[in-house]
Amino acid sequence: MPDLVVDIAVGISVHKTFHYRAPGEMQDLLLPGTRVLIPFGSRRVTGTVIGLLSGVASDGLKQVIEVLDDHLSPELLDLARWMSDYYLHPLGLTIETLLPKALGRAVPKMEKMLCLIAGADTAAPKGPKQAALLHLLKEQGETAVSALDGFSRSTIKSLQDAGLLEITERELSLVPVTEAGIRDKPPELMPEQAGAVAEIGASLFSGTFGVYLLHGVTGSGKTEVYLHSIALLSGTGRGAIVLVPEIALTPQLLGRFQRRFGDRVAVLHSGLTDRERADEYRRIRSGGVDVAVGARSAVFAPFAKLGLVIVDEEHENSYKQEEGLRYQARDVAVMRAKLQAAVAVLGSATPSLESFFNAAAGKYRLLRLSARVDHRPMPEVAVIDLKAQPAEGGYAPALQAAIRERTEKKEQTLLLLNRRGFSSVLICRDCGTAIRCPSCSVSLTFHKPEAKLKCHYCDHVTFAPDWCPSCSGINLKLLGTGTQKVEEELQRLFPAAVVVRMDSDSVKGRQAYETLLGQVDRGEVDILLGTQMVAKGHDFPGVTLVGVVDADIGLNLPDFRSAERTFQLITQAAGRAGRGDRPGQVMIQTMNPGHYAVRHSTTHDYEGFYEEEIQYRRELGYPPFRRLVKFEVRSAQEQIASDAARKAFNRMRTMIRGNDPAVLGPAPSPVARVRGRYRFQILLLSERRDLLRRVALEGKSVVEDEYGRACRVVVDVDPVNLM
Ligand SMILES: [Zn+2]
Ligand SMILES: [Zn+2]
């Protein structure tokens, strides 16, 4: 057989693929998506076959060393190609992101399963032990040997020899099944929920691609719509992917899926080891799973046949990966559904402007849930104007009174403050200098328990100085309000109340988070105080008062999405109130009661907010009207970063026609230095993706050619973080 020439994507930072020669006997093993070991320079690396070439001379090409027992499915290879092209990321590196790290190394763990052989006579007497085991298998169906209690191996063996039961092996799920075996009965749906499920179902059975935006107010039972829709896939052999924000992956949520779908649920979260992740991946690929629930990367769950992709809380920023391949999992989910003729459902109480815009334009179909389940009322929202009613120690008198009333009635209060730390800055009253991080251009935040200053952009930690590093003055003062300070003040105002703080300083890791949620659920906490962590997804049935301590914090950030984020945060936090039997109340403290983000959140009026916000985006030509690409140059030397950004900018300017794309900058990034690297950014805006792509890649190659390793270019397509 003649040699074959194959096109291979290698996991390196180069926007091209490479040709290799494969000996004739490998031909049957090589398909697009096959993983291979190849020589690359002086190394051996893993690559992925992306094409088989005919009529190309193999002379002088290096030879494929080995075909690996691993592959990327054709559907995922298509997805990787799209992502590589859309996010301007090399194909080989994109493929590496799609595959779990330990795949191809780990060997799956197997477990032994017992089941009755069809038609076996279980009634005939066989002694009490054997009869009991037969009875159990008849009741429970297939059962793991490890789950049996009190049956000896000889009992099992005798029944096997008698041809009454058989032993099979299956891959062991490493993710513990909570409350195994207990299945719940799906609840009766509200009319709007039932209508949504019916529409999604019609799409599922038509077998064509479609996207739904499920816009349901907080507490309207979106999860139940997901569960019912997934149940429609039962028996079709098509899988479902459910994406949830990492922080919402609680045992509470997973329990709901497992009680409905048993152990055919795979869970993919950041707490898994590489090996566990690879095992779950393989279990999905081998058809042992119907539903994969997970954070961002679960969008790559390798279902060969896919029916449904659900993105819960689709507006969440955490769906955007902020390093390496900077993909937006929500958008990848829609593309994944398209490539596999599946249905995508994006759910939120506060949809992203982009998604609602697509629904308004008819690209997505809009499904509304306008009422809460069980006819619970929406919480009543009051705005406290801090200009008229100053907040003493952070709390206006009206809010203090409301909290007092709750603690006396033994009801729970949830307070949102979107800023960590005791106090924002330590500032010198003599010269006005704020104590800053030595490697980032941000002020350090004071953390009281350790009396230390911490940088929230890098890991820098230091003791608070006794004098000003700039003028040596000793009048250092804490300015601003953080969660720790607000907690102290609360404790002073309500000495008898149990106050618990929840932010990324007090809650380290999944375990701590879940322990805390448990305390709140059991009513052991009177006041829960926290950052945006408390505003997300979790149900607190005992909470009847939600206070937003400072609604203005996010409004003044130099980011065109600041109003959208503020609206989302207030609305989501307000949505935590009154989810149990008692009605809820919400109080919002603000200096800007007239701001449309505040105003519309008080009436739970998403569409009112959307109308004003979309007007502003239209006028300025921001997304969703034009696409945005952030082009950032980073270097340890400020001059190099600045010069390189200027060179890229000048080249880009020569490429534009009629101000398209718009090229803004170059300017220091709002946080101009992080971890010792200076950052300059250029923003590109255009309706045309091909133009953005060409201009961004040209700018990148200009910088890379001239500066090599002295600089790094980060191209972020559809960025969510402009800081
Ligand atoms: Zn000073
Ligand atoms: Zn820092």
XYZ file of C-alpha atoms and ligand atoms in Angstrom:
725
model
C 0.000 0.000 0.000
C 1.325 3.473 -0.797
C 1.972 5.953 1.959
C -0.796 8.311 2.950
C -0.473 12.021 3.666
C -2.444 13.329 6.629
C -3.108 16.864 7.817
C -2.520 17.172 11.559
C -3.361 19.849 14.131
C -0.681 20.070 16.813
C -1.233 21.564 20.264
C 1.046 24.560 19.815
C 0.408 28.257 19.446
C 0.577 28.433 15.653
C -2.311 29.187 13.319
C -1.561 26.368 10.881
C -1.642 22.603 10.530
C 1.103 20.196 9.420
C 1.446 17.386 6.872
C 2.752 13.976 7.901
C 3.293 10.696 6.137
C 1.479 7.592 7.383
C 2.576 4.115 6.316
C 0.020 2.111 4.350
C -0.818 -0.277 7.177
C -2.047 2.609 9.352
C -4.607 3.685 6.789
C -7.558 1.834 8.224
C -6.953 3.395 11.619
C -6.752 7.001 10.485
C -9.893 9.087 10.326
C -10.526 12.766 10.945
C -10.430 13.095 14.738
C -7.945 10.258 15.326
C -5.266 11.149 17.873
C -1.693 10.310 16.905
C 1.829 10.543 18.252
C 4.147 12.468 15.930
C 7.692 13.841 15.899
C 7.712 17.626 16.190
C 11.096 19.333 16.192
C 13.103 17.317 18.676
C 10.025 16.260 20.649
C 7.249 13.715 20.340
C 3.856 15.317 20.694
C 0.201 14.390 20.413
C -1.721 15.654 17.432
C -5.128 15.199 15.873
C -5.777 14.086 12.305
C -8.045 16.642 10.695
C -7.886 15.468 7.101
C -6.609 12.728 4.784
C -5.028 14.152 1.654
C -4.919 12.493 -1.711
C -2.627 13.375 -4.580
C -0.065 14.999 -2.301
C 3.545 13.833 -2.502
C 4.818 12.305 0.715
C 8.495 12.893 -0.062
C 10.402 14.514 2.760
C 7.523 14.398 5.220
C 8.026 13.060 8.724
C 6.192 9.905 9.640
C 3.399 9.357 12.160
C 4.895 7.332 15.036
C 1.816 5.749 16.491
C -1.965 5.813 16.296
C -3.387 6.396 19.783
C -6.399 4.576 21.134
C -8.362 7.775 21.432
C -10.281 10.059 19.135
C -12.345 13.187 18.881
C -15.786 12.483 17.434
C -16.640 14.056 14.056
C -19.229 16.314 15.749
C -16.711 17.630 18.259
C -14.077 18.048 15.553
C -16.536 20.259 13.667
C -17.175 22.213 16.849
C -13.428 22.618 17.420
C -12.986 23.967 13.887
C -15.743 26.503 14.437
C -14.320 27.584 17.804
C -10.810 27.878 16.426
C -12.077 30.076 13.633
C -14.452 32.161 15.760
C -12.210 32.715 18.774
C -9.033 33.074 16.682
C -7.329 30.301 18.620
C -5.033 27.689 17.025
C -6.949 24.514 16.117
C -4.541 22.134 17.885
C -4.835 24.066 21.152
C -8.601 24.287 20.737
C -8.837 20.504 20.459
C -6.743 20.088 23.618
C -9.261 22.276 25.454
C -12.136 20.066 24.325
C -10.597 16.850 25.637
C -10.094 15.994 29.314
C -6.403 15.954 30.192
C -6.167 12.388 31.449
C -8.077 10.835 28.559
C -6.211 7.952 26.998
C -4.227 7.339 30.171
C -6.738 6.214 32.759
C -8.343 2.789 32.760
C -12.002 2.840 33.748
C -13.040 1.118 36.956
C -15.601 -1.618 36.452
C -18.198 -2.940 38.833
C -20.132 -6.205 38.793
C -23.881 -6.060 38.293
C -26.443 -8.781 39.002
C -29.683 -9.203 37.157
C -32.313 -11.882 36.718
C -32.305 -13.822 33.497
C -35.550 -13.153 31.696
C -38.127 -15.871 32.262
C -36.253 -17.356 35.234
C -38.478 -19.259 37.619
C -38.054 -17.321 40.846
C -40.871 -19.053 42.673
C -39.367 -22.524 43.060
C -37.928 -23.112 46.566
C -34.149 -22.637 46.807
C -33.565 -21.995 50.476
C -34.238 -18.700 52.293
C -31.043 -16.847 51.225
C -31.391 -17.627 47.539
C -35.106 -16.866 47.590
C -34.436 -13.539 49.307
C -31.845 -12.526 46.700
C -34.149 -13.488 43.833
C -36.933 -11.491 45.431
C -34.652 -8.472 45.814
C -33.528 -8.584 42.185
C -37.102 -8.929 41.052
C -38.045 -5.828 43.040
C -35.025 -3.646 42.270
C -33.948 -4.831 38.854
C -30.233 -4.689 38.052
C -28.199 -4.294 41.239
C -24.505 -3.758 41.905
C -22.817 -6.589 43.825
C -21.213 -3.960 46.039
C -24.666 -2.703 47.033
C -25.808 -6.110 48.327
C -25.847 -6.653 52.038
C -25.822 -10.094 53.659
C -25.531 -12.337 50.589
C -22.493 -14.569 50.287
C -20.573 -15.206 47.085
C -21.701 -18.828 47.160
C -25.373 -17.769 47.150
C -24.748 -15.677 44.050
C -22.686 -18.441 42.454
C -25.361 -21.110 43.006
C -28.033 -18.951 41.400
C -25.719 -18.155 38.515
C -24.961 -21.865 38.007
C -28.690 -22.612 38.116
C -29.153 -20.165 35.212
C -31.358 -17.802 37.209
C -29.190 -14.712 37.270
C -26.305 -13.312 35.331
C -23.346 -11.160 36.222
C -22.355 -8.315 33.921
C -19.759 -5.584 34.193
C -20.245 -1.910 33.705
C -18.159 1.208 34.201
C -18.329 2.510 37.708
C -19.454 6.072 38.118
C -17.067 7.871 40.426
C -19.603 10.517 41.217
C -21.622 9.376 44.191
C -25.304 9.047 43.556
C -27.133 10.896 46.272
C -30.131 9.166 47.756
C -29.672 6.369 45.248
C -32.759 4.600 44.140
C -35.215 7.155 45.479
C -37.074 8.534 42.500
C -39.440 11.419 42.875
C -42.678 11.955 41.071
C -42.554 14.937 38.691
C -44.765 17.700 40.068
C -47.770 19.061 38.237
C -46.705 21.945 35.971
C -48.170 25.443 35.932
C -49.865 26.294 32.591
C -46.951 28.445 31.367
C -44.441 25.742 32.299
C -46.487 23.100 30.499
C -46.732 25.343 27.447
C -42.955 25.800 27.387
C -42.334 22.054 27.672
C -44.816 21.395 24.864
C -43.055 23.851 22.534
C -39.615 22.476 23.320
C -40.984 18.956 22.869
C -42.394 19.761 19.436
C -38.956 21.001 18.388
C -37.235 17.937 19.835
C -39.412 15.578 17.860
C -39.069 17.518 14.629
C -35.363 16.686 14.837
C -34.307 20.134 13.681
C -32.099 22.773 15.255
C -33.800 25.480 17.272
C -32.981 27.875 20.102
C -35.382 28.887 22.859
C -34.900 31.707 25.301
C -36.764 30.745 28.463
C -37.365 34.036 30.226
C -38.856 33.190 33.594
C -39.091 35.477 36.603
C -37.182 34.354 39.702
C -38.970 31.454 41.371
C -41.011 30.573 38.267
C -39.755 26.980 38.104
C -37.359 26.982 35.149
C -35.560 23.889 36.454
C -38.802 21.913 36.301
C -39.165 22.908 32.637
C -35.648 21.566 32.019
C -36.368 18.294 33.832
C -39.611 17.681 31.951
C -37.986 18.506 28.607
C -35.108 16.104 29.290
C -37.592 13.383 30.244
C -39.075 13.664 26.735
C -35.797 12.291 25.360
C -36.202 9.060 27.304
C -35.928 6.064 24.996
C -34.739 8.096 21.996
C -31.046 7.443 22.648
C -30.342 11.172 22.454
C -28.487 12.784 25.319
C -28.959 16.074 27.146
C -26.350 18.542 28.356
C -27.222 20.910 31.198
C -24.863 23.799 31.885
C -25.136 25.600 35.201
C -22.799 28.176 36.749
C -20.104 26.432 38.804
C -21.450 27.918 42.026
C -24.926 26.492 41.391
C -23.610 22.912 41.142
C -24.775 22.107 44.657
C -25.899 18.735 46.033
C -29.369 20.313 46.196
C -29.459 20.739 42.408
C -27.711 17.467 41.551
C -30.090 15.612 43.848
C -33.000 16.889 41.783
C -31.482 15.474 38.602
C -30.524 12.172 40.194
C -33.915 11.646 41.810
C -35.445 12.108 38.360
C -32.930 10.293 36.155
C -31.099 7.943 38.538
C -27.484 7.006 37.893
C -27.603 7.808 34.186
C -26.525 11.324 35.160
C -22.894 12.403 34.834
C -21.643 15.373 36.805
C -18.716 17.462 35.578
C -17.449 20.069 38.018
C -14.137 21.638 38.942
C -13.767 19.414 42.014
C -13.130 16.312 39.884
C -9.591 15.061 39.423
C -8.287 14.693 35.857
C -8.798 10.976 36.160
C -12.416 11.283 37.349
C -13.150 13.745 34.582
C -11.722 11.354 31.980
C -13.788 8.503 33.429
C -17.006 10.505 33.225
C -16.100 11.551 29.685
C -15.646 7.926 28.667
C -18.866 6.884 30.391
C -20.766 9.485 28.349
C -19.060 8.445 25.124
C -19.855 4.770 25.674
C -23.562 5.531 25.999
C -23.818 4.938 29.753
C -25.227 8.384 30.437
C -28.386 10.240 29.393
C -27.796 13.575 31.091
C -24.525 15.439 31.670
C -24.758 18.256 34.205
C -21.833 20.565 34.691
C -20.172 23.931 34.503
C -18.751 25.550 31.359
C -16.714 22.658 29.941
C -19.646 20.215 30.107
C -20.647 21.750 26.774
C -18.052 19.352 25.304
C -19.710 16.224 26.758
C -19.193 13.667 23.971
C -22.745 12.566 23.194
C -22.769 11.036 19.720
C -26.498 11.734 19.543
C -27.579 14.924 21.198
C -31.138 16.079 21.757
C -30.992 19.021 24.098
C -28.481 21.572 25.380
C -29.693 23.652 28.311
C -27.875 26.715 29.615
C -29.279 27.781 32.974
C -28.691 31.365 34.162
C -27.465 32.060 30.653
C -26.560 35.679 31.524
C -23.828 34.549 33.948
C -20.336 35.854 33.225
C -18.803 32.632 34.457
C -19.740 30.986 31.148
C -16.915 32.940 29.586
C -13.521 31.303 29.943
C -10.984 33.987 30.820
C -7.745 32.297 29.805
C -6.384 30.193 26.970
C -9.284 29.549 24.618
C -11.556 32.429 25.624
C -14.861 30.887 24.662
C -18.371 31.786 25.763
C -19.977 28.448 26.691
C -23.482 29.794 26.054
C -22.630 30.603 22.437
C -20.718 27.346 21.999
C -23.810 25.531 23.314
C -25.934 27.095 20.587
C -23.387 26.120 17.924
C -23.112 22.601 19.348
C -26.896 22.230 19.085
C -26.788 23.503 15.520
C -24.085 21.034 14.446
C -26.034 18.097 15.895
C -29.565 19.209 14.924
C -30.454 19.553 18.592
C -32.504 22.050 20.578
C -30.835 24.684 22.757
C -32.687 26.208 25.705
C -31.224 29.325 27.340
C -32.885 30.149 30.638
C -32.743 33.243 32.837
C -34.780 35.729 34.840
C -32.462 38.429 33.510
C -31.377 37.350 30.008
C -28.221 38.827 28.540
C -28.926 41.703 26.173
C -27.471 39.593 23.358
C -29.897 36.717 23.885
C -32.977 38.884 24.289
C -31.948 40.830 21.198
C -31.793 37.554 19.266
C -35.239 36.645 20.560
C -36.628 40.062 19.605
C -35.146 39.613 16.126
C -36.792 36.200 15.767
C -33.534 34.216 15.778
C -34.463 32.615 19.102
C -37.979 31.700 20.133
C -39.092 33.357 23.346
C -40.840 31.368 26.070
C -42.144 33.313 29.050
C -42.810 32.250 32.619
C -44.352 35.356 34.121
C -45.646 33.906 37.399
C -43.980 32.222 40.325
C -44.850 28.608 41.112
C -47.739 27.967 43.496
C -48.968 31.500 42.767
C -46.444 32.988 45.182
C -46.330 36.767 44.817
C -43.245 38.590 43.560
C -41.520 40.339 46.455
C -42.391 43.939 47.169
C -39.432 46.240 46.459
C -38.689 49.535 48.223
C -35.934 51.950 47.230
C -34.122 53.825 49.980
C -32.678 57.075 48.672
C -29.439 57.481 50.605
C -29.330 61.195 49.768
C -32.550 61.709 51.758
C -31.984 59.052 54.386
C -28.282 58.670 55.220
C -27.098 55.203 56.135
C -25.564 55.113 59.582
C -22.829 52.481 59.638
C -24.023 51.278 56.239
C -27.728 50.829 57.067
C -30.479 53.414 56.675
C -33.030 53.522 59.531
C -35.744 51.881 57.404
C -33.502 48.916 56.592
C -32.416 48.611 60.232
C -36.054 48.514 61.331
C -36.908 45.862 58.752
C -33.978 43.674 59.829
C -34.968 44.053 63.496
C -38.515 42.990 62.704
C -37.231 39.846 60.952
C -34.854 38.835 63.718
C -37.657 39.238 66.265
C -39.972 37.049 64.184
C -37.157 34.508 63.670
C -37.229 35.005 59.909
C -34.073 35.250 57.816
C -32.499 38.287 56.178
C -30.129 38.213 53.235
C -27.894 41.230 52.639
C -26.023 41.770 49.403
C -22.846 43.782 49.273
C -20.859 43.367 46.147
C -17.415 44.021 47.492
C -15.051 41.815 49.441
C -12.827 42.754 52.312
C -13.126 44.945 55.357
C -12.616 48.190 53.593
C -11.646 49.083 50.080
C -8.502 51.072 50.668
C -6.026 52.218 53.245
C -5.398 55.839 52.445
C -2.949 58.447 53.792
C -4.768 61.522 55.083
C -1.666 63.657 54.762
C -0.812 63.112 51.105
C -3.841 61.201 49.797
C -1.832 58.161 48.675
C -3.657 54.841 48.695
C -1.620 51.739 49.494
C -1.288 49.857 46.215
C -0.165 46.453 45.023
C 3.492 46.483 43.931
C 2.748 44.387 40.837
C -0.766 45.523 39.868
C -2.178 48.979 39.388
C -4.925 48.573 41.974
C -5.290 49.505 45.625
C -4.876 46.767 48.178
C -7.872 45.714 50.245
C -7.701 45.521 54.029
C -8.764 42.179 55.548
C -9.380 42.526 59.226
C -9.110 38.994 60.683
C -5.452 38.796 59.666
C -4.887 42.578 59.679
C -3.453 42.180 56.202
C -3.672 43.956 52.890
C -4.518 41.750 49.924
C -4.497 42.270 46.173
C -7.617 40.938 44.450
C -5.821 40.632 41.103
C -2.735 38.655 42.154
C -1.710 36.777 45.288
C 0.110 39.640 46.957
C -0.473 39.807 50.734
C 1.246 42.146 53.168
C 0.828 43.535 56.675
C -0.827 46.930 56.858
C 1.984 49.478 57.226
C 2.155 51.842 60.208
C 3.156 54.786 58.081
C 2.622 56.035 54.543
C 5.191 54.639 52.090
C 5.060 57.902 50.166
C 5.279 60.694 52.805
C 5.968 58.657 55.960
C 2.901 60.219 57.597
C 1.142 58.154 60.235
C -2.447 59.236 59.553
C -3.547 56.158 57.631
C -7.292 55.701 57.397
C -9.594 53.005 56.049
C -11.999 54.189 53.382
C -15.008 52.458 51.908
C -17.193 49.603 52.997
C -16.598 45.928 52.430
C -18.395 42.827 53.630
C -16.204 42.424 56.717
C -16.904 45.952 57.907
C -20.612 45.643 57.226
C -20.598 42.399 59.208
C -19.032 44.088 62.240
C -21.548 46.877 62.111
C -24.403 44.373 61.874
C -23.150 42.511 64.891
C -23.044 45.807 66.803
C -26.603 46.742 65.778
C -28.050 43.269 66.321
C -25.938 41.661 69.043
C -28.313 38.726 69.524
C -28.494 37.773 65.839
C -26.444 34.991 64.264
C -24.677 36.696 61.358
C -22.832 34.700 58.736
C -20.698 36.152 55.978
C -20.428 34.471 52.604
C -17.763 35.668 50.193
C -14.732 34.139 48.554
C -12.618 34.950 51.628
C -14.887 33.273 54.164
C -15.952 30.405 51.908
C -12.981 28.458 50.633
C -13.985 25.589 48.414
C -17.103 23.658 47.599
C -17.299 21.902 50.966
C -17.344 25.119 52.994
C -19.952 26.598 50.680
C -22.255 23.621 51.057
C -21.851 23.545 54.846
C -22.903 27.171 54.978
C -25.915 26.634 52.736
C -26.954 23.795 55.054
C -26.817 26.080 58.111
C -29.003 28.636 56.372
C -31.482 25.981 55.218
C -31.845 24.645 58.762
C -32.630 28.132 60.047
C -29.478 28.351 62.173
C -28.603 31.731 60.683
C -30.521 35.004 61.173
C -28.640 37.228 58.770
C -26.679 36.058 55.751
C -24.343 38.700 54.402
C -22.393 38.277 51.238
C -21.113 39.232 47.840
C -22.759 38.207 44.573
C -22.258 34.630 45.747
C -25.484 34.959 47.784
C -27.475 36.293 44.842
C -27.016 33.186 42.744
C -29.437 30.413 42.068
C -29.741 28.953 45.546
C -33.197 28.709 47.125
C -33.463 30.032 50.684
C -37.092 29.335 51.660
C -36.696 31.017 55.072
C -35.518 34.367 53.676
C -38.244 37.018 53.798
C -36.088 40.154 53.598
C -33.391 40.947 51.058
C -31.359 44.126 51.427
C -29.070 45.502 48.733
C -26.635 47.524 50.838
C -25.135 49.591 48.025
C -26.713 49.313 44.588
C -24.315 51.882 43.123
C -21.073 49.928 43.430
C -21.218 48.424 39.951
C -22.782 51.408 38.203
C -19.666 53.504 37.943
C -17.296 50.968 36.428
C -15.783 51.929 33.066
C -17.581 49.141 31.243
C -20.479 49.440 28.813
C -22.187 46.527 30.570
C -22.218 48.151 34.029
C -25.951 48.970 33.923
C -26.819 45.481 32.700
C -24.767 43.855 35.460
C -26.293 46.075 38.123
C -29.809 45.304 36.921
C -29.059 41.573 36.880
C -27.503 41.573 40.320
C -30.296 43.524 42.027
C -33.030 41.527 40.299
C -31.403 38.192 41.104
C -30.798 39.178 44.735
C -34.367 40.441 45.054
C -35.488 37.116 43.624
C -34.109 35.334 46.700
C -36.898 36.854 48.815
C -40.182 35.108 49.502
C -39.489 31.726 47.908
C -41.033 29.879 50.828
C -44.537 30.144 52.234
C -44.161 33.698 53.526
C -44.096 36.692 51.168
C -40.828 38.528 50.696
C -39.710 42.115 50.889
C -36.722 43.791 49.238
C -34.953 47.041 50.167
C -32.431 48.706 47.898
C -30.096 51.417 49.200
C -28.851 53.761 46.485
C -27.694 57.281 45.723
C -29.191 56.924 42.211
C -32.851 55.976 42.705
C -33.663 57.382 39.272
C -31.136 55.270 37.347
C -32.976 52.978 34.945
C -31.080 49.892 36.142
C -32.353 50.532 39.682
C -35.813 51.733 38.668
C -36.714 48.726 36.519
C -35.333 46.206 38.969
C -37.749 47.506 41.610
C -40.715 46.594 39.393
C -39.148 43.313 38.164
C -39.489 44.850 34.712
C -36.872 43.182 32.540
C -38.347 44.345 29.276
C -38.555 47.944 30.480
C -34.866 47.776 31.302
C -34.089 46.111 27.982
C -35.800 48.863 25.988
C -33.681 51.598 27.583
C -30.441 49.654 27.549
C -30.762 48.515 23.933
C -31.306 52.142 22.913
C -28.010 53.111 24.523
C -26.188 50.201 22.876
C -27.641 51.133 19.500
C -26.524 54.748 19.793
C -22.962 53.790 20.692
C -22.754 50.808 18.350
C -21.895 48.402 21.147
C -22.847 44.717 21.207
C -25.255 43.283 20.213
C -25.255 45.798 17.305
C -21.606 45.324 16.524
C -19.236 42.563 17.553
C -16.448 43.461 19.921
C -12.890 42.143 20.001
C -10.457 43.120 22.745
C -6.859 43.126 21.558
C -4.457 43.329 24.470
C -0.671 43.575 24.488
C 1.153 42.586 27.687
C 4.763 43.045 28.655
C 6.897 43.325 31.766
C 8.208 46.591 30.316
C 5.752 49.419 29.952
C 7.537 50.992 26.989
C 7.531 47.741 25.022
C 3.841 47.105 25.687
C 2.996 50.650 24.680
C 5.153 50.630 21.513
C 3.884 47.236 20.419
C 0.259 48.278 20.883
C 0.947 51.434 18.868
C 2.542 49.404 16.041
C -0.411 47.014 15.942
C -2.790 49.967 15.942
C -0.988 51.682 13.054
C -1.082 48.530 10.963
C -4.765 48.011 11.750
C -5.523 51.587 10.685
C -4.149 50.867 7.218
C -6.616 48.010 6.832
C -9.883 49.752 7.636
C -12.298 51.174 5.099
C -14.955 53.710 6.042
C -14.325 53.330 9.773
C -15.063 49.606 9.646
C -13.985 48.072 11.873
C -13.827 50.893 14.387
C -10.417 50.746 16.068
C -10.344 52.356 19.522
C -7.122 52.932 21.408
C -4.456 52.019 22.085
C -4.833 52.875 25.758
C -3.656 51.392 29.029
C -6.197 48.799 30.179
C -8.410 50.059 33.052
C -6.312 47.887 35.361
C -3.080 48.825 33.647
C -0.750 46.373 35.360
C -1.454 42.863 36.659
C 1.164 40.503 38.102
C 3.887 42.834 36.953
C 2.727 42.926 33.314
C 1.736 46.209 31.732
C -1.345 45.949 29.583
C -2.453 48.098 26.661
C -5.654 47.445 24.829
C -7.248 48.165 21.498
C -10.971 47.623 21.000
C -12.278 46.583 17.597
C -15.951 46.945 16.702
C -17.675 45.783 13.556
C -20.769 44.017 12.310
C -18.532 41.882 10.136
C -16.720 39.000 11.727
C -14.429 38.439 8.733
C -13.096 41.996 9.008
C -12.505 41.718 12.747
C -10.741 38.440 12.238
C -8.426 39.733 9.540
C -7.541 42.917 11.407
C -6.981 41.197 14.768
C -4.789 38.438 13.326
C -2.756 40.976 11.358
C -2.178 43.049 14.496
C -1.141 39.928 16.347
C 1.397 38.875 13.756
C 2.874 42.401 13.595
C 3.567 42.297 17.331
C 4.777 38.704 17.353
C 7.126 39.232 14.404
C 8.708 42.321 15.864
C 8.768 41.631 19.600
C 8.815 37.845 19.879
C 8.796 36.818 23.504
C 9.112 40.311 24.933
C 5.360 40.714 24.522
C 2.265 38.622 24.591
C -0.897 39.323 22.611
C -4.261 38.249 23.970
C -7.168 38.389 21.544
C -10.521 38.157 23.288
C -13.548 37.746 21.015
C -16.850 38.860 22.610
C -15.068 39.831 25.844
C -17.116 40.094 29.027
C -14.341 41.686 31.028
C -12.968 44.992 29.775
C -10.931 45.726 32.897
Zn 1.230 59.991 52.769
Zn -1.528 42.475 42.682
